[in-house]
Amino acid sequence: MLKIFKADLHIHTCLSPCTELDMSPKRILTSALDKGLDILGICDHNSTANSSAVMTAAKTLDIHVIPGMEVASEEEVHVLALFDDIKNALKLQEYVHKNLPGENDPEAFGMQVFVNEKEEVLGFEDKLLIGATTVPLEEIIRQIHNWDGLAIASHIDREAYSILGQLGFIPDGIGLDALEISPRVSFEEAFQRYKTPYPICTSSDAHYPDDIGKSFTSFLLEEGTVAEMKKAFRNEEGRKVLNKD
Amino acid sequence: MNLNTIIKKLQLNVLSGQENLSIDVSSGYTSDLLSDVIANSKEKNLWITLQIHQNIIAVAKLKDLAGIIIVNNREPNEDTIEKAKEEKVPLLCTSLMAFEVSGKLYTLMNE
Ligand SMILES: [Zn+2]
Ligand SMILES: [Zn+2]
């Protein structure tokens, strides 16, 4: 049976250098449940390492946690990658890390903290997660699809690190599954402004617990999975995105 | 100033648009944000960038730019070069970084 799922697909954890330690699995889940969300996408910059901790912490809860990451392409375009199987998310991460130069300087960019579901610090990531890969956007999207993931262009209404800001317009045949708008723009404004054939979704891009669910996308789905959302973006088998504010 | 003169003085490597090198360059524009180039560059500007995505050719065409200088020895991929050839957009390469090539172009055009 189809039902409505409220999804916030773009949430950072304490692994992203630009967040504080309070973006821990427990805090994220408490805040998400408070906001009545059904699906959460964990998308740290160029890493999926904290996804499993949030997934484990959510095991007994009525919420679907989706492992993902926010990859930066060579052109400095941010794109969300979301997977049903964490193994595939880790495969993409391996590829991304092979093509991600630089080392983090915690003083300059902030700490990159690995945690487990009990909020225990497991260690620190040394790679410069805030940096960009040396891989063109088209190839990043191809890799995401290769591992059965969803590829969504991040915050297209922002100038910085968005496909429209960096590349001026969306290249033909780029293969994206959807475009994401930030909480600053409503669906109605987005449809008027972009006149795009691509499906549009919205998420919070939360860096602080209170921002989780600031905007979310309502999907009509059978279950809270990437495969189902893929169908919704394509309007298949009754699945759909309920583009309403 | 004539694009050909600039190519010689700055020792740029020509990848495409050989048929359009006698064009008069109005000024330079240095930016890596294509949305900014669409918004703010002027006709016949010579655009200096490190972006190598094929969208740069469409932007140059749209804004009627004189050509594109790719800095830092970055190599545009085949798609980008093909598109530049098709659209006859001069695509020029240099090992200089954006700061240096902008400075040299500025000096040259204001001599
Ligand atoms: Zn981003
Ligand atoms: Zn983000």
Coordinates of C-alpha atoms and ligand atoms in Angstrom, one line a residue:
Chain A
M1 CA 0.0 0.0 0.0
L2 CA 1.3 3.5 -0.9
K3 CA 1.6 6.0 1.9
I4 CA 3.2 9.4 2.5
F5 CA 6.9 9.5 3.6
K6 CA 8.4 12.8 4.8
A7 CA 12.1 12.8 3.7
D8 CA 15.0 15.0 4.6
L9 CA 17.7 13.6 2.3
H10 CA 20.5 16.0 3.1
I11 CA 21.8 16.0 6.7
H12 CA 25.4 16.4 7.7
T13 CA 26.9 14.8 10.9
C14 CA 29.9 15.7 13.1
L15 CA 32.1 14.2 10.4
S16 CA 31.6 17.3 8.2
P17 CA 34.2 19.9 9.3
C18 CA 31.6 22.6 9.1
T19 CA 29.4 21.1 11.8
E20 CA 29.7 20.8 15.6
L21 CA 30.1 17.7 17.6
D22 CA 26.4 17.9 18.6
M23 CA 25.4 16.5 15.2
S24 CA 25.7 13.1 16.7
P25 CA 23.6 10.1 15.7
K26 CA 21.3 10.4 18.7
R27 CA 20.8 14.2 18.4
I28 CA 20.0 13.8 14.7
L29 CA 17.5 11.1 15.3
T30 CA 15.8 12.9 18.2
S31 CA 15.4 16.0 16.2
A32 CA 14.2 14.1 13.1
L33 CA 11.5 12.2 15.2
D34 CA 10.5 15.5 16.7
K35 CA 9.9 16.9 13.2
G36 CA 7.9 13.8 12.2
L37 CA 10.3 12.7 9.5
D38 CA 10.1 9.2 8.0
I39 CA 13.3 9.1 5.9
L40 CA 16.7 10.6 6.6
G41 CA 19.6 10.9 4.2
I42 CA 23.0 11.1 5.8
C43 CA 25.2 13.1 3.5
D44 CA 28.6 14.3 4.8
H45 CA 31.0 16.0 2.4
N46 CA 32.8 13.3 0.4
S47 CA 32.3 10.6 3.0
T48 CA 29.7 8.1 4.2
A49 CA 31.7 7.0 7.2
N50 CA 29.1 8.1 9.9
S51 CA 26.1 6.7 8.0
S52 CA 26.4 3.3 9.7
A53 CA 26.4 4.8 13.2
V54 CA 23.1 6.6 12.5
M55 CA 21.6 3.5 10.9
T56 CA 22.5 1.4 13.9
A57 CA 21.2 4.0 16.3
A58 CA 17.9 4.0 14.4
K59 CA 17.4 0.2 14.4
T60 CA 14.7 0.2 17.0
L61 CA 13.1 3.5 15.7
D62 CA 10.4 4.0 13.2
I63 CA 12.6 5.9 10.8
H64 CA 14.5 5.0 7.6
V65 CA 18.1 6.1 7.5
I66 CA 19.7 6.1 4.1
P67 CA 23.5 6.1 3.7
G68 CA 24.9 8.7 1.4
M69 CA 27.3 11.5 0.8
E70 CA 27.6 14.9 -0.8
V71 CA 30.3 14.6 -3.4
A72 CA 32.1 17.6 -4.8
S73 CA 33.0 17.3 -8.5
E74 CA 36.0 18.7 -10.3
E75 CA 33.9 21.8 -11.2
E76 CA 33.1 22.2 -7.5
V77 CA 29.5 21.1 -8.1
H78 CA 27.9 19.4 -5.0
V79 CA 25.8 16.3 -5.8
L80 CA 24.0 14.0 -3.3
A81 CA 24.5 10.3 -3.6
L82 CA 22.0 8.0 -1.7
F83 CA 22.0 4.2 -1.5
D84 CA 19.9 1.4 -0.2
D85 CA 22.9 -0.7 0.5
I86 CA 25.7 0.8 2.6
K87 CA 28.2 -1.5 0.8
N88 CA 27.5 0.5 -2.4
A89 CA 27.9 3.8 -0.5
L90 CA 31.3 2.5 0.7
K91 CA 32.2 1.6 -2.9
L92 CA 31.5 5.1 -4.0
Q93 CA 33.5 6.5 -1.0
E94 CA 36.5 4.4 -2.0
Y95 CA 36.4 5.8 -5.5
V96 CA 35.9 9.4 -4.2
H97 CA 38.8 9.1 -1.7
K98 CA 41.1 7.8 -4.4
N99 CA 40.4 11.1 -6.3
L100 CA 40.3 13.5 -3.4
P101 CA 43.5 15.4 -2.8
G102 CA 44.5 17.2 0.4
E103 CA 44.7 16.7 4.1
N104 CA 42.4 18.3 6.7
D105 CA 43.7 21.1 9.0
P106 CA 41.3 21.0 11.9
E107 CA 42.3 24.5 13.0
A108 CA 41.3 26.0 9.7
F109 CA 38.4 23.8 8.6
G110 CA 37.1 22.1 11.8
M111 CA 37.3 18.6 13.2
Q112 CA 36.2 15.5 11.2
V113 CA 34.9 13.1 13.8
F114 CA 34.1 9.4 13.3
V115 CA 31.5 8.3 15.9
N116 CA 29.6 5.1 16.7
E117 CA 25.9 4.8 17.6
K118 CA 26.7 5.5 21.3
E119 CA 28.3 8.8 20.5
E120 CA 31.8 7.5 21.3
V121 CA 34.5 9.1 19.2
L122 CA 36.2 6.5 17.1
G123 CA 38.7 8.8 15.5
F124 CA 39.3 11.6 13.0
E125 CA 39.3 11.6 9.2
D126 CA 42.6 13.0 7.8
K127 CA 41.4 13.6 4.2
L128 CA 40.3 17.1 3.3
L129 CA 36.6 16.3 3.1
I130 CA 35.7 19.9 2.4
G131 CA 37.8 19.8 -0.8
A132 CA 36.8 18.8 -4.3
T133 CA 37.5 15.6 -6.2
T134 CA 39.4 15.6 -9.5
V135 CA 36.5 13.9 -11.2
P136 CA 34.1 15.6 -13.7
L137 CA 30.5 15.9 -12.7
E138 CA 29.3 13.5 -15.4
E139 CA 31.6 10.8 -14.2
I140 CA 30.6 11.2 -10.6
I141 CA 26.9 10.7 -11.6
R142 CA 27.9 7.7 -13.7
Q143 CA 29.6 6.2 -10.7
I144 CA 26.6 6.8 -8.4
H145 CA 24.3 5.0 -10.9
N146 CA 26.9 2.3 -11.3
W147 CA 26.3 1.5 -7.6
D148 CA 22.5 1.8 -7.9
G149 CA 22.4 5.2 -6.2
L150 CA 20.3 8.3 -6.5
A151 CA 22.1 11.3 -7.9
I152 CA 20.6 14.7 -6.9
A153 CA 22.1 18.1 -7.6
S154 CA 22.5 19.9 -4.3
H155 CA 21.0 23.3 -3.4
I156 CA 20.6 24.6 -7.0
D157 CA 19.3 27.9 -5.7
R158 CA 22.6 28.7 -4.1
E159 CA 25.4 30.3 -6.1
A160 CA 28.2 28.5 -4.2
Y161 CA 28.9 24.9 -5.1
S162 CA 25.7 24.3 -7.1
I163 CA 25.4 23.1 -10.7
L164 CA 23.8 26.4 -11.8
G165 CA 26.3 28.5 -10.0
Q166 CA 29.4 26.7 -11.1
L167 CA 28.3 25.6 -14.6
G168 CA 25.7 28.3 -15.5
F169 CA 23.1 25.8 -16.7
I170 CA 22.4 22.1 -16.6
P171 CA 24.3 20.3 -19.3
D172 CA 22.3 18.1 -21.7
G173 CA 22.1 14.5 -20.8
I174 CA 23.8 14.8 -17.5
G175 CA 21.7 12.0 -16.0
L176 CA 20.6 13.5 -12.7
D177 CA 17.7 11.9 -10.9
A178 CA 16.5 15.2 -9.4
L179 CA 17.4 18.7 -8.4
E180 CA 17.4 19.9 -4.8
I181 CA 16.3 23.3 -3.6
S182 CA 17.2 24.6 -0.1
P183 CA 14.7 25.7 2.5
R184 CA 15.1 29.3 1.3
V185 CA 13.0 28.6 -1.9
S186 CA 9.5 27.2 -2.1
F187 CA 8.5 24.6 -4.6
E188 CA 6.2 27.1 -6.3
E189 CA 9.1 29.6 -6.7
A190 CA 11.4 26.9 -7.9
F191 CA 9.1 25.7 -10.7
Q192 CA 8.6 29.3 -11.9
R193 CA 12.3 30.1 -11.7
Y194 CA 13.9 27.0 -13.2
K195 CA 11.2 25.7 -15.7
T196 CA 13.1 22.4 -15.7
P197 CA 12.0 19.0 -16.8
Y198 CA 13.9 17.5 -13.8
P199 CA 12.0 16.5 -10.7
I200 CA 12.6 18.9 -7.8
C201 CA 13.0 17.9 -4.1
T202 CA 13.8 20.0 -1.1
S203 CA 15.9 19.2 2.0
S204 CA 17.4 21.0 4.9
D205 CA 21.2 20.6 4.3
A206 CA 21.2 20.6 8.1
H207 CA 24.5 21.4 9.9
Y208 CA 22.8 21.9 13.3
P209 CA 20.2 19.7 15.0
D210 CA 17.5 22.4 14.9
D211 CA 17.8 22.7 11.2
I212 CA 16.8 19.1 10.5
G213 CA 13.5 19.0 8.7
K214 CA 13.5 22.8 8.1
S215 CA 12.4 21.6 4.6
F216 CA 11.6 18.1 3.5
T217 CA 10.0 16.3 0.5
S218 CA 6.8 14.3 0.8
F219 CA 6.9 11.2 -1.3
L220 CA 4.1 8.7 -2.0
L221 CA 5.9 5.3 -1.6
E222 CA 5.4 1.7 -0.6
E223 CA 8.5 1.8 1.6
G224 CA 11.2 4.3 2.6
T225 CA 13.9 3.2 0.2
V226 CA 16.1 4.7 -2.6
A227 CA 14.5 2.3 -5.1
E228 CA 11.1 3.6 -4.2
M229 CA 12.1 7.2 -4.4
K230 CA 13.7 6.5 -7.8
K231 CA 10.3 5.4 -9.0
A232 CA 8.7 8.5 -7.5
F233 CA 11.0 10.8 -9.3
R234 CA 10.0 9.0 -12.5
N235 CA 6.3 8.9 -11.7
E236 CA 6.3 5.1 -11.9
E237 CA 3.7 2.7 -10.5
G238 CA 1.8 5.4 -8.6
R239 CA 4.9 6.5 -6.7
K240 CA 5.3 10.3 -6.8
V241 CA 6.8 13.4 -5.3
L242 CA 4.1 15.5 -3.7
N243 CA 5.5 18.9 -4.6
K244 CA 3.6 21.0 -2.2
D245 CA 5.0 23.4 0.4
Chain B
M1 CA 43.5 44.6 -29.4
N2 CA 43.6 41.8 -31.9
L3 CA 43.4 38.3 -30.4
N4 CA 46.3 37.1 -32.6
T5 CA 48.6 39.7 -31.0
I6 CA 47.6 38.5 -27.5
I7 CA 48.2 34.9 -28.4
K8 CA 51.7 35.7 -29.6
K9 CA 52.6 38.0 -26.7
L10 CA 51.3 35.6 -24.0
Q11 CA 52.5 32.5 -25.9
L12 CA 49.1 30.8 -25.7
N13 CA 48.5 27.4 -27.2
V14 CA 45.6 27.4 -29.7
L15 CA 43.3 24.3 -29.5
S16 CA 40.4 25.6 -31.6
G17 CA 38.7 28.5 -33.3
Q18 CA 41.7 29.2 -35.7
E19 CA 39.2 30.9 -38.1
N20 CA 38.3 33.5 -35.4
L21 CA 41.7 34.7 -34.2
S22 CA 41.7 38.1 -36.0
I23 CA 38.8 39.2 -33.7
D24 CA 39.2 42.4 -31.6
V25 CA 39.2 41.8 -27.9
S26 CA 37.3 44.4 -25.8
S27 CA 38.8 43.5 -22.4
G28 CA 39.5 40.5 -20.1
Y29 CA 37.2 38.7 -17.7
T30 CA 38.6 36.3 -15.0
S31 CA 36.1 34.0 -13.2
D32 CA 35.5 30.3 -12.6
L33 CA 31.8 30.7 -11.8
L34 CA 29.9 30.2 -15.1
S35 CA 26.8 31.9 -13.6
D36 CA 28.9 35.0 -12.9
V37 CA 30.4 35.0 -16.4
I38 CA 26.8 34.8 -17.9
A39 CA 25.8 37.7 -15.6
N40 CA 28.8 40.0 -15.9
S41 CA 31.1 39.4 -18.9
K42 CA 30.9 41.7 -21.8
E43 CA 30.9 41.2 -25.6
K44 CA 34.3 40.2 -27.0
N45 CA 35.8 39.8 -23.6
L46 CA 38.6 37.3 -23.4
W47 CA 37.6 34.9 -20.6
I48 CA 40.3 33.5 -18.2
T49 CA 39.3 30.4 -16.2
L50 CA 40.4 27.0 -14.9
Q51 CA 37.0 25.4 -15.7
I52 CA 37.3 22.8 -18.5
H53 CA 33.7 21.5 -18.5
Q54 CA 32.1 21.7 -22.0
N55 CA 29.6 24.3 -20.7
I56 CA 32.3 26.9 -21.0
I57 CA 31.9 26.8 -24.8
A58 CA 28.1 27.4 -24.6
V59 CA 28.7 30.3 -22.3
A60 CA 31.4 31.9 -24.6
K61 CA 28.9 31.5 -27.5
L62 CA 26.0 32.9 -25.5
K63 CA 27.9 36.0 -24.4
D64 CA 29.7 36.4 -27.7
L65 CA 33.1 36.3 -26.0
A66 CA 36.4 36.6 -28.0
G67 CA 37.8 33.4 -26.6
I68 CA 38.7 31.4 -23.5
I69 CA 42.1 31.1 -21.9
I70 CA 42.4 27.9 -19.8
V71 CA 45.1 28.4 -17.1
N72 CA 47.4 26.2 -15.0
N73 CA 48.1 23.7 -17.8
R74 CA 44.7 22.2 -17.3
E75 CA 43.6 19.9 -20.2
P76 CA 40.0 20.3 -21.5
N77 CA 38.5 16.9 -22.2
E78 CA 37.6 15.7 -25.8
D79 CA 34.0 16.8 -25.5
T80 CA 35.0 20.4 -24.7
I81 CA 37.5 20.6 -27.5
E82 CA 35.1 19.0 -30.0
K83 CA 32.4 21.6 -29.0
A84 CA 34.9 24.5 -29.3
K85 CA 35.8 23.3 -32.8
E86 CA 32.2 23.0 -33.9
E87 CA 31.3 26.4 -32.5
K88 CA 34.6 28.0 -33.8
V89 CA 35.3 29.4 -30.3
P90 CA 39.0 30.1 -29.7
L91 CA 40.2 27.8 -26.9
L92 CA 43.6 28.8 -25.6
C93 CA 45.9 27.2 -23.1
T94 CA 48.7 28.3 -20.9
S95 CA 50.8 27.0 -18.0
L96 CA 50.4 30.4 -16.3
M97 CA 48.0 30.7 -13.4
A98 CA 45.0 33.1 -13.6
F99 CA 46.7 35.8 -11.6
E100 CA 49.7 35.9 -13.9
V101 CA 47.8 35.7 -17.2
S102 CA 45.3 38.3 -16.1
G103 CA 48.1 40.7 -15.0
K104 CA 49.9 40.2 -18.3
L105 CA 46.8 40.7 -20.4
Y106 CA 45.9 43.8 -18.4
T107 CA 49.3 45.3 -18.9
L108 CA 49.3 44.5 -22.6
M109 CA 45.9 46.0 -23.2
N110 CA 46.7 49.2 -21.3
E111 CA 50.2 49.9 -22.7
Ligands
ZN1 ZN 26.7 21.5 -0.5
ZN2 ZN 25.4 19.9 2.3

